[in-house]
Amino acid sequence: MNPSTALVPSLIDLSGTRSRVLAVLAGAGFVALLAQVALPLPFTPVPVTLQTLGVLLVGAALGSRLGAQALGLYLAAGAAGLPVFAGGGAGVAWLLGPTGGYLLGFAFAAWLAGALVERFDSGRRPIAAFLAMLTASAAIYAFGLAGLAGWTLLAGKPVSLPGLLALGFYPFALGDLLKAGLAAALLPAAWKGLGRSGRI
């Protein structure tokens, strides 16, 4: 993999420890900021948020390694009590609750988005970027639905597969499709703009 095909490492020298730490902090902060845009739904314990858009953008922009580290920091900060989860949530209980699987899937999804960008240079091409974002979103759902199924089982309220999808997939699928499309549009546009400015 060539890390230079991720946007931020192509723009900024991340060879130094300080610059990498700042990039990771910025990525975690960006996701935490978007997580505050949350809309609870009355029929599911999983809210609609913008944090998944942040996960996709951070992973694709920072690359696989730094993207995963940024989301790992985000999760650690939330578990430690900082109000960075959806709607200002915090604490280990969030990682063990109905949204815990989605949260734990963020680090892998950020890594995957970055890895696909690095491997296929998909950040520069809208269709390839869209496929990369969809793949990373699917990873979040895989973790999220598994965690939600486990949570309902431990709560003594197991649900069928259709019921699980009604709680944790169907209400969010269209929104996540739009978020993947937005991320896929922003990345090539950023590359194009930087190319015109002579920054890369």
Coordinates of C-alpha atoms in Angstrom, one line a residue:
M1 CA 0.0 0.0 0.0
N2 CA 1.1 3.5 -0.7
P3 CA 0.0 5.9 2.1
S4 CA 0.6 8.9 -0.2
T5 CA -2.7 8.1 -2.0
A6 CA -4.6 9.2 1.1
L7 CA -5.4 12.9 1.0
V8 CA -3.9 14.3 4.2
P9 CA -0.5 12.4 4.0
S10 CA -0.2 13.7 0.5
L11 CA -0.8 17.3 1.6
I12 CA 1.1 17.3 5.0
D13 CA 4.3 15.7 6.1
L14 CA 3.3 13.2 8.7
S15 CA 6.7 11.6 9.2
G16 CA 7.1 13.3 12.6
T17 CA 5.4 12.0 15.7
R18 CA 3.9 15.4 16.5
S19 CA 2.2 15.8 13.1
R20 CA 0.8 12.3 13.3
V21 CA -0.5 12.9 16.8
L22 CA -2.2 16.1 15.7
A23 CA -3.7 14.3 12.7
V24 CA -5.1 11.6 15.0
L25 CA -6.5 14.1 17.4
A26 CA -8.1 16.1 14.6
G27 CA -9.7 13.0 13.2
A28 CA -11.1 11.9 16.6
G29 CA -12.3 15.4 17.3
F30 CA -14.0 15.6 13.9
V31 CA -16.0 12.4 14.5
A32 CA -16.9 13.6 18.0
L33 CA -18.2 16.8 16.6
L34 CA -20.4 15.1 14.0
A35 CA -21.6 12.7 16.7
Q36 CA -23.4 15.6 18.4
V37 CA -25.8 15.8 15.5
A38 CA -28.0 13.0 16.6
L39 CA -31.7 12.2 16.1
P40 CA -33.3 9.6 18.5
L41 CA -35.9 7.4 16.9
P42 CA -38.9 6.1 19.0
F43 CA -38.9 2.6 17.6
T44 CA -35.2 1.7 17.9
P45 CA -32.4 2.3 20.5
V46 CA -30.1 3.3 17.7
P47 CA -30.1 7.0 16.8
V48 CA -29.5 8.7 13.5
T49 CA -26.2 10.5 13.6
L50 CA -23.6 12.1 11.3
Q51 CA -20.7 10.4 13.0
T52 CA -20.6 7.6 10.4
L53 CA -19.9 10.3 7.8
G54 CA -17.0 11.4 9.9
V55 CA -15.7 7.8 10.2
L56 CA -15.7 7.4 6.4
L57 CA -14.0 10.8 5.8
V58 CA -11.4 10.4 8.5
G59 CA -10.4 6.9 7.3
A60 CA -10.2 7.9 3.7
A61 CA -8.4 11.2 4.3
L62 CA -5.9 10.0 6.9
G63 CA -5.3 6.6 5.5
S64 CA -5.7 3.2 7.1
R65 CA -3.3 3.4 10.0
L66 CA -3.9 6.9 11.2
G67 CA -7.7 6.6 10.5
A68 CA -7.9 3.5 12.7
Q69 CA -5.9 5.2 15.4
A70 CA -8.1 8.3 15.3
L71 CA -11.2 6.2 15.8
G72 CA -9.5 4.1 18.5
L73 CA -8.8 7.4 20.3
Y74 CA -12.4 8.5 19.8
L75 CA -13.6 5.2 21.4
A76 CA -11.1 5.4 24.3
A77 CA -12.1 9.0 25.0
G78 CA -15.8 8.1 25.1
A79 CA -15.1 5.1 27.3
A80 CA -13.1 7.3 29.7
G81 CA -16.0 9.6 30.2
L82 CA -15.6 12.4 27.6
P83 CA -19.0 13.2 26.1
V84 CA -18.0 12.4 22.5
F85 CA -20.6 9.7 21.6
A86 CA -24.0 10.5 20.0
G87 CA -25.7 13.4 21.6
G88 CA -23.0 13.8 24.3
G89 CA -23.0 10.3 25.5
A90 CA -20.1 8.9 27.4
G91 CA -18.9 5.9 29.4
V92 CA -18.1 2.2 28.9
A93 CA -21.9 1.4 29.1
W94 CA -22.2 2.9 25.6
L95 CA -19.8 0.2 24.2
L96 CA -21.9 -2.5 25.9
G97 CA -25.3 -1.1 24.9
P98 CA -27.4 -1.4 21.8
T99 CA -25.0 0.9 19.8
G100 CA -21.8 -0.7 21.1
G101 CA -21.3 -2.8 18.0
Y102 CA -21.6 0.1 15.7
L103 CA -19.1 2.1 17.8
L104 CA -16.6 -0.8 17.9
G105 CA -16.9 -1.2 14.2
F106 CA -15.8 2.4 13.6
A107 CA -12.1 1.8 14.0
F108 CA -12.2 -1.2 11.5
A109 CA -14.4 0.8 9.1
A110 CA -11.9 3.7 9.2
W111 CA -9.1 1.3 8.6
L112 CA -10.9 -0.3 5.7
A113 CA -11.9 3.0 4.0
G114 CA -8.2 4.1 4.2
A115 CA -6.9 0.8 3.0
L116 CA -9.2 0.8 0.0
V117 CA -8.1 4.4 -0.9
E118 CA -4.5 3.4 -0.5
R119 CA -4.7 0.2 -2.4
F120 CA -6.8 1.4 -5.4
D121 CA -6.3 5.2 -5.2
S122 CA -10.1 5.4 -5.0
G123 CA -10.1 8.7 -3.3
R124 CA -9.5 10.5 -6.6
R125 CA -12.3 8.7 -8.6
P126 CA -15.9 9.2 -7.6
I127 CA -17.3 5.8 -8.4
A128 CA -14.3 4.0 -6.8
A129 CA -14.6 6.3 -3.8
F130 CA -18.3 5.5 -3.5
L131 CA -17.7 1.7 -3.6
A132 CA -15.0 2.1 -0.9
M133 CA -17.4 4.1 1.3
L134 CA -20.2 1.6 0.8
T135 CA -17.8 -1.2 1.8
A136 CA -16.7 0.6 4.9
S137 CA -20.3 1.3 5.8
A138 CA -21.2 -2.4 5.3
A139 CA -18.5 -3.2 7.9
I140 CA -20.1 -0.8 10.4
Y141 CA -23.4 -2.6 9.9
A142 CA -21.8 -6.0 10.3
F143 CA -20.4 -5.0 13.7
G144 CA -23.5 -3.0 14.6
L145 CA -26.0 -5.7 13.9
A146 CA -24.0 -8.3 15.6
G147 CA -23.7 -6.1 18.7
L148 CA -27.4 -5.2 18.6
A149 CA -28.4 -8.9 18.4
G150 CA -26.2 -9.7 21.4
W151 CA -27.6 -6.8 23.3
T152 CA -31.2 -7.9 22.7
L153 CA -30.3 -11.4 23.7
L154 CA -28.7 -10.4 27.0
A155 CA -31.6 -8.1 27.7
G156 CA -33.9 -11.0 27.4
K157 CA -35.6 -9.7 24.3
P158 CA -34.2 -11.6 21.4
V159 CA -35.4 -10.6 18.0
S160 CA -35.6 -12.4 14.6
L161 CA -33.5 -11.4 11.7
P162 CA -36.3 -9.3 10.1
G163 CA -36.8 -7.6 13.5
L164 CA -33.1 -7.0 13.9
L165 CA -32.9 -5.4 10.5
A166 CA -35.9 -3.2 11.3
L167 CA -34.1 -2.0 14.4
G168 CA -30.6 -1.6 13.1
F169 CA -30.5 -1.4 9.3
Y170 CA -33.7 -0.3 7.5
P171 CA -34.1 3.0 9.3
F172 CA -30.6 4.1 8.4
A173 CA -29.8 2.5 5.1
L174 CA -30.9 5.4 2.9
G175 CA -29.1 8.0 5.1
D176 CA -25.9 6.0 5.1
L177 CA -26.2 5.6 1.3
L178 CA -26.4 9.4 1.0
K179 CA -23.5 9.8 3.5
A180 CA -21.4 7.4 1.4
G181 CA -22.2 9.4 -1.7
L182 CA -21.3 12.7 0.0
A183 CA -18.0 11.3 1.2
A184 CA -17.3 9.9 -2.3
A185 CA -18.0 13.4 -3.8
L186 CA -16.0 15.3 -1.3
L187 CA -12.8 13.3 -1.7
P188 CA -12.3 13.6 -5.5
A189 CA -13.4 17.3 -5.2
A190 CA -10.7 17.9 -2.6
W191 CA -8.0 16.2 -4.7
K192 CA -9.1 18.2 -7.8
G193 CA -9.1 21.5 -5.8
L194 CA -5.6 20.8 -4.4
G195 CA -4.3 19.9 -7.8
R196 CA -5.5 23.2 -9.3
S197 CA -4.0 25.1 -6.4
G198 CA -0.6 23.4 -7.0
R199 CA -0.6 22.0 -3.4
I200 CA -0.1 18.5 -4.7

